[in-house]
Short mmCIF file of C-alpha atoms in Angstrom, two decimals:
data_model
loop_
_atom_site.label_atom_id
_atom_site.label_comp_id
_atom_site.label_asym_id
_atom_site.label_seq_id
_atom_site.Cartn_x
_atom_site.Cartn_y
_atom_site.Cartn_z
CA UNK T 960 70.81 99.75 52.45
CA UNK T 961 69.49 98.57 55.84
CA UNK T 962 71.65 97.37 58.67
CA UNK T 963 70.31 93.81 58.26
CA UNK T 964 71.22 93.72 54.61
CA UNK T 965 74.74 95.03 55.39
CA UNK T 966 75.13 92.35 58.16
CA UNK T 967 73.96 89.59 55.86
CA UNK T 968 76.14 90.88 52.95
CA UNK T 969 79.17 91.01 55.07
CA UNK T 970 78.57 87.63 56.56
CA UNK T 971 78.45 86.14 53.05
CA UNK T 972 81.67 87.81 51.96
CA UNK T 973 83.71 86.66 54.91
CA UNK T 974 86.07 83.87 53.95
CA UNK T 975 85.73 81.20 56.53
CA UNK T 976 88.86 79.26 57.62
CA UNK T 977 88.77 75.61 56.50
CA UNK T 978 89.33 74.32 60.04
CA UNK T 979 86.34 76.37 61.41
CA UNK T 980 84.17 74.88 58.68
CA UNK T 981 85.17 71.34 59.40
CA UNK T 982 85.65 71.26 63.19
CA UNK T 983 83.56 73.15 65.78
CA UNK T 984 83.98 74.02 69.39
CA UNK T 985 82.69 71.69 72.24
CA UNK T 986 79.59 73.82 72.69
CA UNK T 987 78.70 73.36 69.03
CA UNK T 988 78.80 69.58 69.35
CA UNK T 989 76.84 69.71 72.56
CA UNK T 990 74.14 71.70 70.79
CA UNK T 991 74.11 69.19 67.94
CA UNK T 992 73.97 66.23 70.26
CA UNK T 993 70.94 67.66 72.19
CA UNK T 994 69.03 67.94 68.99
CA UNK T 995 70.24 65.07 66.80
CA UNK T 996 70.75 62.13 69.32
CA UNK T 997 67.14 61.84 70.32
CA UNK T 998 66.23 62.05 66.59
CA UNK T 999 68.65 59.32 65.66
CA UNK T 1000 67.52 57.08 68.55
CA UNK T 1001 63.87 57.60 67.62
CA UNK T 1002 64.23 57.10 63.96
CA UNK T 1003 66.70 54.20 64.20
CA UNK T 1004 64.43 52.25 66.54
CA UNK T 1005 61.53 53.06 64.31
CA UNK T 1006 63.36 51.61 61.35
CA UNK T 1007 64.54 48.58 63.37
CA UNK T 1008 60.90 47.98 64.32
CA UNK T 1009 60.01 48.58 60.63
CA UNK T 1010 62.56 45.96 59.75
CA UNK T 1011 61.07 43.48 62.19
CA UNK T 1012 57.56 44.23 60.83
CA UNK T 1013 58.85 43.77 57.35
CA UNK T 1014 60.36 40.36 58.27
CA UNK T 1015 57.12 39.28 59.95
CA UNK T 1016 55.12 40.24 56.97
CA UNK T 1017 57.70 38.50 54.82
CA UNK T 1018 57.02 35.30 56.78
CA UNK T 1019 53.49 35.41 55.32
CA UNK T 1020 55.01 35.23 51.77
CA UNK T 1021 56.54 37.18 48.94
CA UNK T 1022 53.24 38.36 47.58
CA UNK T 1023 52.22 39.80 50.99
CA UNK T 1024 55.52 41.55 51.26
CA UNK T 1025 55.14 43.06 47.72
CA UNK T 1026 51.59 44.21 48.59
CA UNK T 1027 52.69 45.93 51.71
CA UNK T 1028 55.66 47.53 49.95
CA UNK T 1029 53.35 48.88 47.13
CA UNK T 1030 50.95 50.49 49.64
CA UNK T 1031 53.74 51.82 51.78
CA UNK T 1032 55.16 53.53 48.67
CA UNK T 1033 51.77 55.16 48.04
CA UNK T 1034 51.41 56.18 51.69
CA UNK T 1035 54.94 57.62 51.48
CA UNK T 1036 53.70 60.11 48.94
CA UNK T 1037 51.04 61.28 51.35
CA UNK T 1038 53.51 61.53 54.31
CA UNK T 1039 55.94 63.58 52.34
CA UNK T 1040 53.16 65.90 51.21
CA UNK T 1041 52.33 66.51 54.89
CA UNK T 1042 56.00 67.02 55.77
CA UNK T 1043 56.57 69.34 52.89
CA UNK T 1044 53.46 71.48 53.56
CA UNK T 1045 54.35 71.74 57.28
CA UNK T 1046 58.05 72.52 56.52
CA UNK T 1047 57.21 75.99 55.11
CA UNK T 1048 55.67 77.06 58.39
CA UNK T 1049 58.40 75.22 60.16
CA UNK T 1050 60.96 77.54 58.70
CA UNK T 1051 59.15 80.44 60.30
CA UNK T 1052 58.68 78.48 63.50
CA UNK T 1053 62.35 77.70 63.84
CA UNK T 1054 63.32 81.31 63.38
CA UNK T 1055 60.59 82.52 65.72
CA UNK T 1056 62.16 80.21 68.35
CA UNK T 1057 65.48 81.75 67.61
CA UNK T 1058 64.19 85.22 68.50
CA UNK T 1059 62.01 83.82 71.41
CA UNK T 1060 58.71 84.89 69.83
CA UNK T 1061 56.31 82.26 71.09
CA UNK T 1062 53.12 83.99 69.80
CA UNK T 1063 54.72 83.67 66.31
CA UNK T 1064 55.27 79.96 67.03
CA UNK T 1065 51.57 79.53 67.86
CA UNK T 1066 50.60 81.24 64.64
CA UNK T 1067 52.72 78.88 62.55
CA UNK T 1068 51.38 75.86 64.49
CA UNK T 1069 47.70 76.79 63.85
CA UNK T 1070 48.58 77.21 60.13
CA UNK T 1071 50.18 73.74 60.22
CA UNK T 1072 47.10 72.08 61.78
CA UNK T 1073 44.77 73.46 59.20
CA UNK T 1074 47.02 72.39 56.30
CA UNK T 1075 47.81 68.91 57.70
CA UNK T 1076 44.09 68.07 58.11
CA UNK T 1077 43.16 69.37 54.62
CA UNK T 1078 45.87 67.24 53.03
CA UNK T 1079 44.85 64.23 55.03
CA UNK T 1080 41.27 64.38 54.01
CA UNK T 1081 42.21 64.97 50.32
CA UNK T 1082 44.52 61.91 50.51
CA UNK T 1083 41.75 59.73 51.95
CA UNK T 1084 39.44 60.71 49.08
CA UNK T 1085 42.14 60.02 46.46
CA UNK T 1086 43.05 56.59 47.87
CA UNK T 1087 39.48 55.53 48.31
CA UNK T 1088 38.56 56.48 44.67
CA UNK T 1089 41.84 55.60 42.84
CA UNK T 1090 43.63 53.25 45.18
CA UNK T 1091 43.10 50.06 43.15
CA UNK T 1092 44.32 51.68 39.97
CA UNK T 1093 47.45 53.00 41.67
CA UNK T 1094 48.32 49.58 43.03
CA UNK T 1095 47.86 48.00 39.63
CA UNK T 1096 50.69 50.31 38.21
CA UNK T 1097 53.19 48.31 40.35
CA UNK T 1098 52.14 44.84 39.27
CA UNK T 1099 54.13 43.90 36.08
CA UNK T 1100 52.10 42.86 33.06
CA UNK T 1101 53.94 39.47 32.85
CA UNK T 1102 53.01 38.59 36.49
CA UNK T 1103 51.05 35.41 36.56
CA UNK T 1104 47.29 36.08 36.86
CA UNK T 1105 46.87 34.36 40.22
CA UNK T 1106 49.81 36.17 41.77
CA UNK T 1107 48.60 39.51 40.36
CA UNK T 1108 45.03 39.03 41.81
CA UNK T 1109 46.32 37.96 45.17
CA UNK T 1110 48.81 40.87 45.41
CA UNK T 1111 46.02 43.35 44.47
CA UNK T 1112 43.63 41.88 47.05
CA UNK T 1113 46.16 42.01 49.90
CA UNK T 1114 47.24 45.51 48.94
CA UNK T 1115 43.75 46.79 48.70
CA UNK T 1116 42.77 45.42 52.17
CA UNK T 1117 45.94 46.82 53.70
CA UNK T 1118 45.40 50.25 52.26
CA UNK T 1119 41.76 50.60 53.49
CA UNK T 1120 42.84 49.97 57.07
CA UNK T 1121 45.92 52.09 56.86
CA UNK T 1122 43.78 55.11 55.90
CA UNK T 1123 42.29 55.21 59.38
CA UNK T 1124 45.72 55.97 60.86
CA UNK T 1125 46.56 58.96 58.66
CA UNK T 1126 44.41 61.34 60.78
CA UNK T 1127 46.39 60.87 63.97
CA UNK T 1128 49.56 60.78 61.84
CA UNK T 1129 48.83 64.31 60.48
CA UNK T 1130 48.11 65.73 63.98
CA UNK T 1131 51.30 64.13 65.40
CA UNK T 1132 53.43 65.74 62.68
CA UNK T 1133 52.08 69.20 63.67
CA UNK T 1134 52.98 68.72 67.38
CA UNK T 1135 56.24 66.76 66.92
CA UNK T 1136 57.53 69.10 64.26
CA UNK T 1137 56.91 72.26 66.27
CA UNK T 1138 58.44 70.72 69.36
CA UNK T 1139 61.56 69.72 67.46
CA UNK T 1140 61.87 73.24 66.06
CA UNK T 1141 62.24 74.44 69.63
CA UNK T 1142 65.38 72.28 69.91
CA UNK T 1143 63.55 69.81 72.29
CA UNK T 1144 63.42 66.41 70.63
CA UNK T 1145 62.97 64.06 73.61
CA UNK T 1146 59.06 64.08 73.73
CA UNK T 1147 58.63 63.06 70.04
CA UNK T 1148 61.25 60.41 70.68
CA UNK T 1149 59.35 58.99 73.68
CA UNK T 1150 55.98 59.08 71.83
CA UNK T 1151 57.52 57.35 68.80
CA UNK T 1152 59.33 54.75 70.76
CA UNK T 1153 56.09 53.99 72.72
CA UNK T 1154 54.19 53.63 69.39
CA UNK T 1155 56.90 51.30 68.11
CA UNK T 1156 56.55 48.97 71.03
CA UNK T 1157 52.76 48.89 70.64
CA UNK T 1158 53.08 48.33 66.92
CA UNK T 1159 55.48 45.45 67.47
CA UNK T 1160 53.51 43.76 70.09
CA UNK T 1161 50.27 43.89 68.06
CA UNK T 1162 52.14 42.77 64.88
CA UNK T 1163 53.08 39.64 66.69
CA UNK T 1164 49.59 39.13 68.08
CA UNK T 1165 47.64 39.94 64.96
CA UNK T 1166 49.81 38.74 62.14
CA UNK T 1167 50.53 35.30 63.56
CA UNK T 1168 47.47 34.97 66.01
CA UNK T 1169 49.39 34.58 69.25
CA UNK T 1170 47.76 34.50 72.71
CA UNK T 1171 44.25 33.78 71.29
CA UNK T 1172 44.22 36.72 68.90
CA UNK T 1173 42.93 35.99 65.33
CA UNK T 1174 45.63 35.25 62.72
CA UNK T 1175 45.08 38.16 60.20
CA UNK T 1176 48.40 38.31 58.26
CA UNK T 1177 48.63 41.58 56.24
CA UNK T 1178 45.40 42.94 57.78
CA UNK T 1179 46.83 42.40 61.30
CA UNK T 1180 49.95 44.49 60.32
CA UNK T 1181 47.75 47.31 59.12
CA UNK T 1182 45.70 47.31 62.35
CA UNK T 1183 48.74 47.28 64.50
CA UNK T 1184 50.15 50.22 62.63
CA UNK T 1185 46.91 52.21 63.10
CA UNK T 1186 46.74 51.49 66.86
CA UNK T 1187 50.37 52.74 67.26
CA UNK T 1188 49.53 55.99 65.34
CA UNK T 1189 46.76 56.75 67.82
CA UNK T 1190 49.05 55.98 70.78
CA UNK T 1191 51.84 58.24 69.42
CA UNK T 1192 49.33 61.07 68.77
CA UNK T 1193 47.88 60.87 72.31
CA UNK T 1194 51.25 60.90 74.00
CA UNK T 1195 52.77 63.88 72.13
CA UNK T 1196 49.62 65.96 72.47
CA UNK T 1197 48.71 65.27 76.05
CA UNK T 1198 52.24 65.46 77.49
CA UNK T 1199 52.93 68.49 75.41
CA UNK T 1200 49.98 70.43 76.92
CA UNK T 1201 50.57 69.15 80.42
CA UNK T 1202 54.27 70.24 80.56
CA UNK T 1203 53.86 74.04 80.74
CA UNK T 1204 57.58 74.54 81.53
CA UNK T 1205 59.19 72.98 78.44
CA UNK T 1206 56.44 73.62 76.07
CA UNK T 1207 55.00 77.00 77.12
CA UNK T 1208 54.43 77.88 73.49
CA UNK T 1209 51.46 75.37 73.50
CA UNK T 1210 49.61 77.45 76.04
CA UNK T 1211 46.65 79.20 74.42
CA UNK T 1212 47.10 77.33 71.20
CA UNK T 1213 43.35 76.67 70.84
CA UNK T 1214 41.93 79.53 73.03
CA UNK T 1215 42.12 81.76 69.92
CA UNK T 1216 42.71 79.88 66.76
CA UNK T 1217 44.00 82.93 64.94
CA UNK T 1218 46.56 83.26 62.17
CA UNK T 1219 47.31 86.90 61.10
CA UNK T 1220 46.43 87.47 57.52
CA UNK T 1221 49.73 89.32 57.08
CA UNK T 1222 51.59 86.00 57.92
CA UNK T 1223 49.48 83.66 55.77
CA UNK T 1224 50.85 84.69 52.40
CA UNK T 1225 54.59 84.69 53.53
CA UNK T 1226 54.13 81.23 54.92
CA UNK T 1227 52.30 80.16 51.82
CA UNK T 1228 55.09 81.34 49.55
CA UNK T 1229 57.45 79.11 51.46
CA UNK T 1230 55.04 76.21 51.94
CA UNK T 1231 53.74 75.79 48.43
CA UNK T 1232 57.15 75.15 46.83
CA UNK T 1233 57.98 72.65 49.60
CA UNK T 1234 54.62 70.97 49.26
CA UNK T 1235 55.06 70.70 45.50
CA UNK T 1236 58.61 69.59 46.05
CA UNK T 1237 57.78 66.75 48.49
CA UNK T 1238 54.85 65.64 46.43
CA UNK T 1239 56.76 65.60 43.17
CA UNK T 1240 59.84 64.13 44.81
CA UNK T 1241 57.90 61.36 46.54
CA UNK T 1242 56.03 60.78 43.22
CA UNK T 1243 59.39 60.55 41.56
CA UNK T 1244 60.47 57.86 44.08
CA UNK T 1245 57.27 55.99 43.45
CA UNK T 1246 57.90 56.24 39.65
CA UNK T 1247 61.44 54.99 40.15
CA UNK T 1248 60.20 51.88 41.96
CA UNK T 1249 57.60 51.44 39.25
CA UNK T 1250 60.33 51.80 36.59
CA UNK T 1251 62.33 49.12 38.17
CA UNK T 1252 59.29 46.87 38.58
CA UNK T 1253 59.17 46.55 34.79
CA UNK T 1254 61.87 43.85 35.36
CA UNK T 1255 59.46 41.78 37.54
CA UNK T 1256 57.51 41.81 40.75
CA UNK T 1257 60.47 40.09 42.47
CA UNK T 1258 62.36 43.42 42.04
CA UNK T 1259 59.81 45.15 44.34
CA UNK T 1260 60.37 42.48 46.98
CA UNK T 1261 64.17 42.80 46.75
CA UNK T 1262 64.01 46.64 46.88
CA UNK T 1263 61.60 46.45 49.84
CA UNK T 1264 64.19 44.35 51.78
CA UNK T 1265 67.03 46.63 50.75
CA UNK T 1266 65.29 49.91 51.53
CA UNK T 1267 64.12 48.72 54.88
CA UNK T 1268 67.58 47.70 55.97
CA UNK T 1269 69.30 50.66 54.34
CA UNK T 1270 66.98 53.10 56.12
CA UNK T 1271 68.40 52.03 59.46
CA UNK T 1272 71.87 53.04 58.35
CA UNK T 1273 70.78 56.08 56.53
CA UNK T 1274 69.06 57.48 59.66
CA UNK T 1275 72.26 59.13 60.97
CA UNK T 1276 72.74 61.46 57.99
CA UNK T 1277 68.96 61.98 57.62
CA UNK T 1278 68.76 63.11 61.21
CA UNK T 1279 71.92 65.26 60.80
CA UNK T 1280 70.34 66.89 57.77
CA UNK T 1281 67.03 67.60 59.51
CA UNK T 1282 68.75 68.87 62.64
CA UNK T 1283 70.84 71.27 60.49
CA UNK T 1284 67.70 73.10 59.40
CA UNK T 1285 66.92 73.63 63.15
CA UNK T 1286 70.46 74.60 64.24
CA UNK T 1287 71.16 76.75 61.33
CA UNK T 1288 67.59 78.24 61.21
CA UNK T 1289 67.75 79.34 64.86
CA UNK T 1290 71.12 81.12 64.18
CA UNK T 1291 69.52 82.94 61.22
CA UNK T 1292 66.54 83.97 63.43
CA UNK T 1293 68.87 85.25 66.10
CA UNK T 1294 70.76 87.20 63.40
CA UNK T 1295 73.94 85.29 63.89
CA UNK T 1296 74.71 85.04 60.19
CA UNK T 1297 78.35 84.20 60.33
CA UNK T 1298 77.68 81.40 62.89
CA UNK T 1299 74.96 80.13 60.57
CA UNK T 1300 77.46 79.74 57.71
CA UNK T 1301 80.04 78.02 59.98
CA UNK T 1302 77.39 75.66 61.42
CA UNK T 1303 76.14 74.79 57.93
CA UNK T 1304 79.57 73.60 56.80
CA UNK T 1305 80.16 71.77 60.07
CA UNK T 1306 76.91 69.88 59.79
CA UNK T 1307 77.73 69.02 56.19
CA UNK T 1308 81.20 67.67 57.08
CA UNK T 1309 79.77 65.75 60.09
CA UNK T 1310 77.11 64.21 57.90
CA UNK T 1311 79.49 63.00 55.20
CA UNK T 1312 82.00 61.69 57.69
CA UNK T 1313 79.29 59.72 59.48
CA UNK T 1314 78.36 58.07 56.19
CA UNK T 1315 81.73 56.84 55.60
CA UNK T 1316 81.47 54.76 58.72
CA UNK T 1317 77.81 53.77 58.29
CA UNK T 1318 78.35 52.95 54.57
CA UNK T 1319 81.17 50.55 55.55
CA UNK T 1320 78.98 48.85 58.14
CA UNK T 1321 76.07 48.53 55.80
CA UNK T 1322 78.28 46.94 53.14
CA UNK T 1323 79.51 44.41 55.72
CA UNK T 1324 75.97 43.34 56.80
CA UNK T 1325 74.52 43.40 53.21
CA UNK T 1326 74.80 39.60 52.63
CA UNK T 1327 73.55 38.65 56.17
CA UNK T 1328 70.20 40.44 56.81
CA UNK T 1329 68.31 39.41 53.71
CA UNK T 1330 68.71 35.79 54.79
CA UNK T 1331 66.12 36.24 57.57
CA UNK T 1332 63.33 36.74 55.01
CA UNK T 1333 61.13 33.89 53.95
CA UNK T 1334 61.61 34.45 50.28
CA UNK T 1335 63.38 32.96 47.23
CA UNK T 1336 67.22 32.84 47.13
CA UNK T 1337 67.25 34.98 43.89
CA UNK T 1338 65.44 37.77 45.75
CA UNK T 1339 67.72 37.59 48.66
CA UNK T 1340 70.80 37.84 46.33
CA UNK T 1341 69.21 40.80 44.47
CA UNK T 1342 68.44 42.64 47.74
CA UNK T 1343 72.12 42.16 48.80
CA UNK T 1344 73.29 43.81 45.67
CA UNK T 1345 70.88 46.72 46.07
CA UNK T 1346 72.09 47.24 49.60
CA UNK T 1347 75.79 47.44 48.52
CA UNK T 1348 74.74 50.14 45.98
CA UNK T 1349 73.12 52.14 48.80
CA UNK T 1350 76.28 51.77 50.95
CA UNK T 1351 78.46 52.95 48.12
CA UNK T 1352 76.56 56.16 47.37
CA UNK T 1353 75.68 57.06 50.91
CA UNK T 1354 78.15 59.91 51.26
CA UNK T 1355 76.73 61.42 48.09
CA UNK T 1356 73.19 61.16 49.53
CA UNK T 1357 74.40 62.62 52.86
CA UNK T 1358 75.84 65.84 51.35
CA UNK T 1359 72.83 66.38 48.98
CA UNK T 1360 70.50 65.90 51.96
CA UNK T 1361 72.21 68.38 54.19
CA UNK T 1362 72.52 70.90 51.36
CA UNK T 1363 68.78 70.69 50.82
CA UNK T 1364 68.12 71.43 54.58
CA UNK T 1365 70.62 74.24 54.74
CA UNK T 1366 69.01 75.93 51.72
CA UNK T 1367 65.61 75.42 53.35
CA UNK T 1368 66.55 76.93 56.64
CA UNK T 1369 66.81 80.39 55.04
CA UNK T 1370 63.50 80.12 53.29
CA UNK T 1371 64.88 79.37 49.82
CA UNK T 1372 62.09 76.98 49.09
CA UNK T 1373 61.95 77.64 45.21
CA UNK T 1374 65.58 76.75 44.98
CA UNK T 1375 65.06 73.62 46.95
CA UNK T 1376 62.18 72.76 44.64
CA UNK T 1377 64.42 73.02 41.67
CA UNK T 1378 67.34 71.24 43.50
CA UNK T 1379 65.29 68.34 44.73
CA UNK T 1380 62.16 67.28 42.84
CA UNK T 1381 63.19 68.81 39.47
CA UNK T 1382 66.40 66.96 39.54
CA UNK T 1383 64.64 63.71 40.46
CA UNK T 1384 62.33 63.93 37.53
CA UNK T 1385 64.60 65.32 34.86
CA UNK T 1386 67.66 63.23 35.72
CA UNK T 1387 66.89 60.21 37.96
CA UNK T 1388 63.55 59.11 36.67
CA UNK T 1389 64.55 59.80 33.00
CA UNK T 1390 67.64 57.63 33.44
CA UNK T 1391 65.76 54.81 35.23
CA UNK T 1392 63.07 54.79 32.53
CA UNK T 1393 65.46 54.57 29.76
CA UNK T 1394 67.89 52.09 31.29
CA UNK T 1395 65.20 49.78 32.77
CA UNK T 1396 62.78 49.92 29.84
CA UNK T 1397 65.01 50.15 26.84
CA UNK T 1398 68.23 48.26 27.65
CA UNK T 1399 69.17 44.70 28.67
CA UNK T 1400 71.35 46.04 31.48
CA UNK T 1401 70.94 44.02 34.75
CA UNK T 1402 68.51 45.77 37.10
CA UNK T 1403 71.16 46.05 39.81
CA UNK T 1404 73.45 47.95 37.34
CA UNK T 1405 70.61 50.22 36.40
CA UNK T 1406 70.05 50.98 40.04
CA UNK T 1407 73.83 51.79 40.48
CA UNK T 1408 73.83 54.13 37.51
CA UNK T 1409 70.76 55.99 38.65
CA UNK T 1410 72.02 56.28 42.23
CA UNK T 1411 75.43 57.58 41.04
CA UNK T 1412 73.84 60.54 39.37
CA UNK T 1413 73.50 62.04 42.82
CA UNK T 1414 77.07 63.35 42.27
CA UNK T 1415 75.61 66.06 39.96
CA UNK T 1416 73.16 67.09 42.66
CA UNK T 1417 76.03 67.29 45.20
CA UNK T 1418 77.98 69.57 42.94
CA UNK T 1419 74.99 71.93 42.61
CA UNK T 1420 74.48 71.79 46.41
CA UNK T 1421 78.01 72.74 47.14
CA UNK T 1422 77.86 75.78 44.84
CA UNK T 1423 74.56 76.98 46.30
CA UNK T 1424 75.61 76.62 49.99
CA UNK T 1425 79.01 78.21 49.33
CA UNK T 1426 77.41 81.19 47.57
CA UNK T 1427 75.36 81.86 50.78
CA UNK T 1428 72.06 82.44 48.92
CA UNK T 1429 70.29 80.91 51.87
CA UNK T 1430 71.61 83.34 54.52
CA UNK T 1431 68.31 85.25 55.30
CA UNK T 1432 66.23 86.16 58.34
CA UNK T 1433 62.56 85.82 57.32
CA UNK T 1434 60.95 86.75 60.65
CA UNK T 1435 62.79 89.99 61.33
CA UNK T 1436 60.36 92.97 61.22
CA UNK T 1437 61.46 95.98 59.19
#
């Protein structure tokens, strides 16, 4: 047995004191803060702007809001495919950063660029060919013909323009993801915040036609998003290459676009399960929304409101989960296996604790924010109930989320595939289909039942994290 195997084996067998699992030293929280605070700021502001965008589109009308929600759900599938495909290489990148191997980082970044562009062009072809059919899946059969035709028209126009912005989106994810893996999250935050400002300004100008600009409604919202995507891409790429001190790993990235053949298959074995996972998981989320939409197109509008608001409050635990893969992954790459286990549990406890606070706040604002939308009172009331469900199950979602990223940090991508997307299809989607399609249970009760099933996932996550199956260094040479 090699020394590395003994070290990992011993680290797994050590019984960690409860206090060390729940509470860390000052330097631990400083490390977490440097990684997670820029993420939280960036993503929270992004979601706030998303909320404002959503409200602005909502002023155009319920059908416009539903059309945008449908397309955004389809685009969400593409985005998660990109994130999933890049995450496999990101596991290697994070551990390469942990051992200060910048050439290895460049290898993984080149791999990411190829994969991101391939997925992007495939997505464009799929949406161009099958976009209308996919949109129709979300329009309930009992929707009045005039409303159905108008929703389809608006969604189709919105989708065609949004496709222009997915190329810079893919490139941005390659750069921003790699920079975050280094533990430096400020530049992606600046780029994203700049894009948000641009998006918000052009939304005002193009949706409502202020300052002499044409009043384009939903089309204006799409154009604003595309412009902001190009701005974000330009900032993160240009500033990354200019700053040779903080981002020295970008030097020589394109001088020799080489990825060692010996590294391709190991990355693929981690990337393919994650790509499959994100694709199937996002497809499960799209299917869940489609399942709920059986109860009427107003359910889509209410869920759009609820999800947009909830995403702001969810961002704390989502950022903590994402940062846990960076913090724990770097410890694994540096062969600090015992610290990796301690940090994993500390991130989990921090994430759940944050959600007790954020869930309480979300419950308090649940009746207030839907009132700013220009839609029917029934939809506002339904959105409020959906938001309260999200607030109630937030701690469960937090633990499941951080468990996923901890398992992923050690390269256990096949386990995460089973843990995440398989659970969504076998449990969540099945329950939603049965309850929404074959019972008279109110849709908000159906939503609560499906969301509560996350407790099963948390139990599985606790067992897997506790067993230490994820404690592995995947970049250490024999």
